[in-house]
Coordinates of C-alpha atoms and ligand atoms in Angstrom, one line a residue:
X1 CA -12.5 36.8 31.4
X2 CA -14.3 33.7 32.7
X3 CA -12.5 31.2 35.0
X4 CA -12.5 28.7 32.3
X5 CA -10.9 31.0 29.8
X6 CA -8.3 31.8 32.4
X7 CA -7.6 28.2 32.9
X8 CA -7.3 27.7 29.1
X9 CA -4.7 30.5 29.1
X10 CA -2.7 29.5 32.1
X11 CA -2.5 25.8 31.5
X12 CA -2.4 25.6 27.7
X13 CA -1.5 29.1 26.6
X14 CA -4.5 29.5 24.3
X15 CA -6.4 32.7 24.1
X16 CA -9.6 31.1 22.9
X17 CA -11.3 27.8 22.1
X18 CA -10.8 26.3 18.7
X19 CA -14.5 26.1 18.1
X20 CA -17.8 26.5 19.7
X21 CA -18.1 22.7 19.9
X22 CA -14.8 22.6 21.8
X23 CA -16.0 25.2 24.3
X24 CA -19.4 23.7 24.7
X25 CA -17.9 20.2 25.3
X26 CA -15.5 21.5 27.9
X27 CA -18.3 23.2 29.8
X28 CA -20.5 20.2 29.6
X29 CA -17.8 17.9 31.0
X30 CA -17.1 20.4 33.8
X31 CA -20.8 20.5 34.7
X32 CA -20.4 16.7 35.2
X33 CA -24.0 15.6 35.3
X34 CA -24.1 13.7 32.0
X35 CA -21.8 11.6 29.9
X36 CA -20.3 13.4 27.0
X37 CA -19.6 12.2 23.4
X38 CA -17.2 14.2 21.3
X39 CA -17.1 13.7 17.6
X40 CA -14.7 16.0 15.8
X41 CA -12.2 15.5 13.0
X42 CA -8.6 14.8 13.6
X43 CA -6.7 17.9 14.7
X44 CA -9.8 19.7 16.0
X45 CA -8.5 19.6 19.6
X46 CA -10.5 16.8 21.2
X47 CA -7.9 16.2 23.9
X48 CA -8.6 19.6 25.5
X49 CA -12.2 18.5 26.0
X50 CA -11.1 16.3 28.9
X51 CA -7.7 17.8 29.8
X52 CA -9.0 21.2 30.7
X53 CA -11.9 19.8 32.9
X54 CA -9.4 17.4 34.5
X55 CA -7.3 20.3 35.6
X56 CA -10.1 22.3 37.1
X57 CA -11.7 19.3 38.8
X58 CA -10.6 17.9 42.1
X59 CA -9.4 14.3 41.7
X60 CA -7.9 12.3 39.0
X61 CA -9.0 11.7 35.4
X62 CA -8.4 8.3 34.0
X63 CA -7.6 8.5 30.3
X64 CA -7.9 5.4 28.1
X65 CA -5.9 5.4 24.9
X66 CA -5.1 2.5 22.6
X67 CA -1.4 2.8 22.0
X68 CA 1.6 3.4 24.3
X69 CA 3.2 5.6 21.6
X70 CA 0.1 7.8 21.5
X71 CA 0.1 8.0 25.3
X72 CA 3.7 8.8 25.6
X73 CA 3.3 11.7 23.1
X74 CA 0.4 13.1 25.0
X75 CA 2.1 12.8 28.4
X76 CA 5.3 14.4 27.2
X77 CA 3.3 17.2 25.8
X78 CA 1.4 17.7 29.0
X79 CA 4.6 17.5 31.1
X80 CA 6.1 20.2 29.0
X81 CA 3.1 22.3 30.0
X82 CA 3.7 21.5 33.6
X83 CA 0.5 19.5 33.8
X84 CA 0.7 16.7 36.3
X85 CA 0.1 13.8 33.9
X86 CA 1.6 10.3 33.9
X87 CA 1.0 7.0 32.4
X88 CA 1.2 3.5 33.8
X89 CA 2.1 1.0 31.1
X90 CA 4.1 -2.1 30.5
X91 CA 7.2 -0.2 29.4
X92 CA 7.4 1.9 32.5
X93 CA 10.5 1.3 34.7
X94 CA 9.5 -0.3 38.0
X95 CA 10.8 2.6 40.1
X96 CA 8.7 5.1 38.3
X97 CA 5.7 2.9 38.5
X98 CA 6.1 2.6 42.3
X99 CA 6.3 6.3 42.6
X100 CA 3.1 6.9 40.6
X101 CA 1.2 4.2 42.6
X102 CA 2.5 5.8 45.9
X103 CA 1.1 9.1 44.8
X104 CA -2.2 7.6 43.9
X105 CA -2.4 5.9 47.3
X106 CA -1.6 9.1 49.2
X107 CA -4.3 11.1 50.8
X108 CA -4.4 13.8 48.2
X109 CA -2.7 12.7 45.1
X110 CA -0.8 15.3 43.0
X111 CA -1.6 13.6 39.7
X112 CA -4.4 15.1 37.6
X113 CA -4.3 12.9 34.5
X114 CA -3.5 9.2 34.4
X115 CA -3.1 7.7 30.9
X116 CA -3.5 4.0 30.6
X117 CA -4.1 1.3 27.9
X118 CA -7.2 -0.8 28.1
X119 CA -5.3 -3.9 28.7
X120 CA -3.5 -2.3 31.7
X121 CA -6.7 -1.0 33.1
X122 CA -8.0 -4.6 33.1
X123 CA -4.8 -6.2 34.5
X124 CA -4.9 -7.7 38.0
X125 CA -1.9 -5.7 39.1
X126 CA -3.8 -2.4 38.7
X127 CA -7.1 -3.4 40.4
X128 CA -6.2 -2.6 44.0
X129 CA -5.2 1.0 42.9
X130 CA -8.3 1.4 40.9
X131 CA -10.6 0.1 43.6
X132 CA -9.0 2.4 46.2
X133 CA -9.3 5.5 44.0
X134 CA -12.9 4.7 43.3
X135 CA -13.8 3.9 47.0
X136 CA -12.2 7.2 48.1
X137 CA -14.2 9.1 45.4
X138 CA -11.0 10.4 43.8
X139 CA -11.9 9.8 40.2
X140 CA -13.1 12.9 38.5
X141 CA -13.7 11.5 35.0
X142 CA -13.2 8.5 32.8
X143 CA -12.1 9.7 29.3
X144 CA -12.0 7.1 26.5
X145 CA -10.0 8.5 23.6
X146 CA -10.1 6.9 20.1
X147 CA -13.4 5.4 21.3
X148 CA -14.1 3.9 17.8
X149 CA -11.7 1.2 18.8
X150 CA -14.6 -0.3 20.8
X151 CA -16.6 -1.0 17.6
X152 CA -16.3 -4.1 15.6
X153 CA -17.7 -2.2 12.8
X154 CA -14.9 0.3 12.9
X155 CA -11.6 0.1 11.0
X156 CA -9.5 -0.1 14.2
X157 CA -11.2 -2.5 16.5
X158 CA -9.3 -3.5 19.6
X159 CA -10.7 -6.4 21.6
X160 CA -9.4 -4.9 24.9
X161 CA -11.6 -1.9 24.4
X162 CA -14.6 -4.2 25.0
X163 CA -13.4 -4.6 28.6
X164 CA -14.1 -0.9 29.2
X165 CA -17.8 -1.7 29.5
X166 CA -17.0 -3.6 32.8
X167 CA -14.7 -0.8 33.9
X168 CA -17.6 1.6 33.3
X169 CA -19.9 -0.4 35.5
X170 CA -17.4 -0.4 38.3
X171 CA -17.0 3.4 38.2
X172 CA -20.6 4.3 39.3
X173 CA -21.1 8.0 39.4
X174 CA -18.0 8.9 37.4
X175 CA -18.9 10.7 34.3
X176 CA -17.5 9.3 31.0
X177 CA -16.2 11.3 28.1
X178 CA -15.9 9.4 24.8
X179 CA -13.9 10.9 22.0
X180 CA -13.5 9.9 18.4
X181 CA -13.1 11.5 14.9
X182 CA -16.3 11.8 12.8
X183 CA -17.6 8.2 12.6
X184 CA -20.3 6.4 10.7
X185 CA -23.6 6.2 12.6
X186 CA -23.2 2.4 13.1
X187 CA -19.9 3.0 14.9
X188 CA -21.4 5.8 17.1
X189 CA -24.1 3.4 18.2
X190 CA -21.6 0.7 19.1
X191 CA -19.6 3.2 21.2
X192 CA -22.7 4.4 23.1
X193 CA -23.7 0.8 23.8
X194 CA -20.4 -0.7 24.7
X195 CA -19.3 2.2 27.0
X196 CA -22.8 2.3 28.5
X197 CA -23.1 6.0 27.9
X198 CA -26.4 7.1 29.4
X199 CA -28.1 9.5 27.0
X200 CA -24.9 11.4 26.4
X201 CA -24.6 15.0 25.4
X202 CA -23.1 14.9 21.9
X203 CA -20.7 17.6 20.7
X204 CA -19.9 17.1 17.0
X205 CA -18.4 19.2 14.2
X206 CA -21.2 19.4 11.7
X207 CA -20.5 17.1 8.8
X208 CA -22.1 19.4 6.2
X209 CA -19.7 22.0 4.6
X210 CA -21.7 24.3 2.5
X211 CA -18.7 25.6 0.5
X212 CA -18.1 22.2 -1.0
X213 CA -19.9 21.4 -4.2
X214 CA -20.3 17.7 -4.9
X215 CA -21.0 16.0 -8.2
X216 CA -20.5 12.7 -10.0
X217 CA -19.7 12.2 -13.6
X218 CA -19.9 8.8 -15.3
X219 CA -16.5 8.5 -16.9
X220 CA -17.5 5.9 -19.5
X221 CA -20.0 8.3 -21.1
X222 CA -17.4 10.9 -22.0
X223 CA -15.8 11.1 -25.4
X224 CA -12.6 12.2 -23.8
X225 CA -12.4 12.1 -20.0
X226 CA -9.1 14.0 -19.9
X227 CA -10.4 16.9 -21.7
X228 CA -13.4 16.9 -19.4
X229 CA -11.1 16.8 -16.4
X230 CA -9.1 19.7 -17.8
X231 CA -12.2 21.9 -18.3
X232 CA -13.3 21.1 -14.7
X233 CA -9.8 21.9 -13.3
X234 CA -9.6 25.1 -15.2
X235 CA -12.9 26.3 -14.0
X236 CA -12.2 25.4 -10.4
X237 CA -8.8 27.0 -10.4
X238 CA -9.8 30.1 -12.5
X239 CA -12.7 31.1 -10.3
X240 CA -10.7 33.0 -7.7
X241 CA -8.4 35.7 -8.9
X242 CA -6.4 37.0 -6.0
X243 CA -5.3 33.7 -4.4
X244 CA -3.6 31.0 -6.3
X245 CA -5.6 27.9 -6.0
X246 CA -4.6 24.2 -6.4
X247 CA -6.2 20.8 -6.8
X248 CA -5.8 17.1 -6.0
X249 CA -6.7 14.2 -8.3
X250 CA -6.8 10.9 -6.5
X251 CA -6.2 7.7 -8.5
X252 CA -6.1 4.1 -7.4
X253 CA -3.0 3.0 -9.3
X254 CA 0.5 4.3 -9.9
X255 CA -0.1 4.0 -13.6
X256 CA -3.2 6.1 -13.7
X257 CA -1.4 8.8 -11.5
X258 CA 1.3 8.9 -14.2
X259 CA -1.2 8.9 -17.0
X260 CA -3.5 11.6 -15.7
X261 CA -0.6 13.9 -14.6
X262 CA 0.9 13.5 -18.1
X263 CA -2.3 14.2 -19.9
X264 CA -3.2 17.3 -17.8
X265 CA 0.3 18.7 -18.3
X266 CA 0.1 18.1 -22.0
X267 CA -3.3 19.8 -22.2
X268 CA -2.1 22.8 -20.4
X269 CA -2.3 22.5 -16.6
X270 CA 0.9 21.5 -15.0
X271 CA 0.4 18.4 -12.8
X272 CA 2.8 16.1 -11.0
X273 CA 2.3 12.5 -9.9
X274 CA 2.7 11.3 -6.3
X275 CA 2.8 7.6 -5.5
X276 CA 4.8 4.9 -3.7
X277 CA 6.5 3.8 -6.9
X278 CA 8.4 7.1 -7.3
X279 CA 11.9 7.6 -5.9
X280 CA 11.7 9.3 -2.5
X281 CA 13.3 12.4 -4.0
X282 CA 10.8 12.7 -6.8
X283 CA 7.9 12.2 -4.5
X284 CA 9.2 14.9 -2.1
X285 CA 9.7 17.2 -5.1
X286 CA 6.1 16.6 -6.3
X287 CA 4.8 17.4 -2.8
X288 CA 7.0 20.5 -2.3
X289 CA 6.1 21.9 -5.7
X290 CA 2.5 21.5 -5.0
X291 CA 2.7 22.8 -1.4
X292 CA 4.5 25.9 -2.6
X293 CA 2.1 26.5 -5.5
X294 CA 4.7 25.9 -8.2
X295 CA 2.6 23.2 -9.6
X296 CA -1.2 23.6 -9.2
X297 CA -2.2 20.0 -9.5
X298 CA -1.0 16.8 -7.7
X299 CA -2.2 13.5 -9.0
X300 CA -1.8 11.0 -6.2
X301 CA -2.7 7.7 -4.6
X302 CA -4.5 8.0 -1.3
X303 CA -1.2 7.8 0.5
X304 CA -1.0 11.5 -0.2
X305 CA -2.8 13.9 2.1
X306 CA -2.3 12.5 5.6
X307 CA -1.2 15.5 7.6
X308 CA -1.3 17.8 4.5
X309 CA -3.2 20.9 5.5
X310 CA -3.3 23.3 2.6
X311 CA -6.0 26.0 2.8
X312 CA -6.4 26.8 -0.9
X313 CA -7.3 23.5 -2.4
X314 CA -10.0 24.4 -4.9
X315 CA -10.9 21.0 -6.1
X316 CA -10.5 17.3 -5.2
X317 CA -11.2 14.8 -8.0
X318 CA -11.5 11.1 -7.5
X319 CA -10.5 9.6 -10.8
X320 CA -11.3 6.3 -9.2
X321 CA -13.8 5.5 -6.5
X322 CA -12.8 5.7 -2.9
X323 CA -13.1 2.5 -0.8
X324 CA -15.7 3.8 1.5
X325 CA -18.0 6.8 2.0
X326 CA -16.1 7.7 5.2
X327 CA -12.8 7.8 3.3
X328 CA -14.4 9.7 0.5
X329 CA -15.7 12.3 2.9
X330 CA -12.2 12.6 4.5
X331 CA -10.3 12.8 1.2
X332 CA -12.7 15.2 -0.6
X333 CA -12.8 17.2 2.6
X334 CA -9.3 18.4 1.9
X335 CA -10.9 20.9 -0.4
X336 CA -11.9 24.3 0.7
X337 CA -10.3 24.4 4.2
X338 CA -10.2 28.2 3.8
X339 CA -14.0 28.3 3.5
X340 CA -14.1 29.5 -0.1
X341 CA -16.2 27.7 -2.7
X342 CA -14.5 24.5 -3.8
X343 CA -15.5 21.4 -5.9
X344 CA -15.4 17.7 -5.2
X345 CA -16.0 15.4 -8.1
X346 CA -16.0 11.7 -8.7
X347 CA -15.4 10.3 -12.2
X348 CA -17.4 7.2 -11.7
X349 CA -17.1 4.0 -13.6
X350 CA -18.9 0.7 -13.0
X351 CA -15.8 -1.0 -14.1
X352 CA -14.0 0.6 -11.2
X353 CA -16.8 -0.4 -8.9
X354 CA -16.6 -4.1 -10.0
X355 CA -12.9 -4.1 -9.5
X356 CA -12.9 -2.6 -6.1
X357 CA -15.8 -4.8 -5.1
X358 CA -13.8 -7.9 -6.1
X359 CA -10.7 -6.7 -4.2
X360 CA -12.7 -6.0 -1.0
X361 CA -14.4 -9.4 -1.1
X362 CA -11.1 -11.1 -1.7
X363 CA -9.6 -9.3 1.3
X364 CA -12.6 -10.3 3.5
X365 CA -12.2 -13.9 2.3
X366 CA -8.5 -13.9 3.1
X367 CA -9.2 -12.6 6.6
X368 CA -11.8 -15.3 7.3
X369 CA -9.6 -18.0 6.0
X370 CA -6.8 -16.9 8.2
X371 CA -9.1 -16.9 11.2
X372 CA -11.0 -20.1 10.2
X373 CA -14.4 -18.6 10.8
X374 CA -16.8 -15.9 9.7
X375 CA -18.1 -12.9 11.7
X376 CA -21.0 -10.6 10.9
X377 CA -18.7 -7.6 11.2
X378 CA -16.4 -8.9 8.5
X379 CA -18.8 -7.4 6.1
X380 CA -18.1 -3.9 7.4
X381 CA -15.7 -2.9 4.5
X382 CA -18.2 -4.1 2.0
X383 CA -21.1 -2.2 3.6
X384 CA -18.9 1.0 3.7
X385 CA -18.1 0.5 0.0
X386 CA -21.7 -0.1 -0.9
X387 CA -22.5 3.3 0.8
X388 CA -19.9 4.8 -1.5
X389 CA -21.5 3.2 -4.6
X390 CA -25.0 4.3 -3.5
X391 CA -23.7 7.8 -3.2
X392 CA -22.7 7.7 -6.9
X393 CA -25.6 5.7 -8.3
X394 CA -28.6 7.0 -6.4
X395 CA -30.9 9.9 -7.2
X396 CA -30.7 12.2 -4.2
X397 CA -28.8 15.0 -2.5
X398 CA -25.1 14.1 -2.2
X399 CA -24.7 16.2 0.9
X400 CA -27.7 14.5 2.5
X401 CA -26.3 11.1 1.8
X402 CA -23.0 12.0 3.5
X403 CA -24.6 13.7 6.5
X404 CA -27.0 10.8 7.2
X405 CA -24.2 8.3 6.9
X406 CA -22.5 10.1 9.8
X407 CA -25.8 10.3 11.8
X408 CA -26.3 14.0 11.1
X409 CA -29.7 15.5 10.1
X410 CA -30.3 16.3 6.5
X411 CA -28.6 19.6 5.7
X412 CA -29.8 22.4 3.5
X413 CA -27.8 21.8 0.4
X414 CA -29.2 24.8 -1.5
X415 CA -27.7 23.7 -4.8
X416 CA -24.3 22.6 -3.5
X417 CA -24.6 19.3 -5.3
X418 CA -25.5 18.2 -8.9
X419 CA -28.7 16.6 -7.8
X420 CA -30.1 19.6 -6.0
X421 CA -28.9 21.9 -8.8
X422 CA -30.4 19.9 -11.6
X423 CA -32.0 16.5 -10.8
X424 CA -33.1 16.0 -14.4
X425 CA -29.5 16.0 -15.5
X426 CA -28.5 13.4 -12.9
X427 CA -31.4 11.2 -13.9
X428 CA -30.5 11.5 -17.6
X429 CA -26.9 10.5 -16.9
X430 CA -28.0 7.5 -14.9
X431 CA -30.3 6.5 -17.7
X432 CA -27.5 6.8 -20.3
X433 CA -25.2 4.8 -18.1
X434 CA -27.8 2.1 -17.7
X435 CA -28.3 1.9 -21.4
X436 CA -24.6 1.6 -22.0
X437 CA -24.3 -1.3 -19.5
X438 CA -26.9 -3.4 -21.2
X439 CA -25.6 -2.9 -24.7
Ligands
ADP1 P1 -7.5 15.6 18.0 O1 -7.4 14.7 19.2 O2 -8.9 16.1 17.9 O3 -7.0 15.1 16.7 P2 -5.7 17.2 19.5 O4 -6.3 17.2 20.8 O5 -4.5 16.3 19.4 O6 -6.7 16.9 18.3 O7 -5.3 18.7 19.2 C1 -4.7 19.1 17.9 C2 -3.9 20.3 18.1 O8 -4.7 21.5 18.4 C3 -2.9 20.3 19.2 O9 -1.6 20.8 18.8 C4 -3.5 21.2 20.3 O10 -2.5 21.8 21.1 C5 -4.2 22.2 19.4 N1 -5.3 22.9 20.1 C6 -6.3 22.3 20.8 N2 -7.1 23.3 21.3 C7 -6.7 24.5 20.9 C8 -7.1 25.8 21.1 N3 -8.2 26.1 21.8 N4 -6.4 26.8 20.5 C9 -5.3 26.5 19.7 N5 -4.8 25.2 19.5 C10 -5.5 24.2 20.1
MG2 MG1 -6.8 12.8 19.6

């Protein structure tokens, strides 16, 4: 067993790395000669990519994280593992704060991981400590978690994250590890620039998942969309015999959740709605019945799915368009977690597109009015939405569109999307849709 595997076992109790990317990232961080950029989905185990190196390095790793609640979770978790981790934040009792600072000022501090918010790292009260650590060469790494917060193009921009560029400049020679979930290319570029990452080594979970089959159906061209949906669901669920499969249909409104669930059930596939308008008990019942395979299909608004990790989801349908290509990738990605063939379909309608477009523009307008000025980055939601629309309306490989949006190279689709399977059919559908819209 290598030293690093031993450390993984002793400190965290894990027998192996979660993925090759996790192992490679850990090794690259330990090597310490380059900055490292980690792009992996939520739950993939990004924290370990700096926590394990922090424990085997001499010195202290400074971890930036956006929220005190997130920090407290992590620190509690690490304390339970007997890892010397603490956080300095505005909620800390003064006595504890003094104790931590005393340790940091001692000749050989015990602390391995110091968690801190970006505003705290920039606050005057922390500067003497930071300068002293830096001057004594006691900083092993700078880890910036949730690094997308630095990007004004991201969905979670925090102005204080911009101060991290200055911090970076002060910590000459300290390697930086930036971590975020799979992010659009635009956001990745912002992160690299703002955190002054010098040609970082990138460790990313590949965006392309070859077991997912993507297609787009223009809903308005169908004589009966529900019958069409039924046939699709039947085929997706019927394919595998041993395992019971299930599916998710996403709708934008509560009414369409009810409607679609009702129709599917009537046509022969039991389906239950899930949305914020249901009584809590009914909503929980829907989820439980679906989770336990009592009801194969759940028809839900996007509030459903956060933290739901079910392996045997054979299909994800979007009855209405998602608000961005990034959200679509995440939502449709709930299919096929077990690696078996699964289908992701959008029932596209230009009417949906126009409605969403209107809502997004209204939201942007409201934001600008509140602020009293306009910013280039206000357009971000609209650009993300336009990427979603292009995915549906363009002639091209669907997998390639997604991969390129996230800055990955073009994958080998090999017939895993409708365009690569039969481009003529996709073209014919687009032509019929165009004819319909000009009538
Ligand atoms: P992320 O930040 O990527 O969303 P976390 O770092 O919070 O993910 O890790 C998610 C979960 O995975 C945690 O419960 C963590 O303990 C667990 N985990 C991380 N690495 C491994 C591993 N090598 N083996 C098993 N579990 C792991
Ligand atoms: Mg995380």
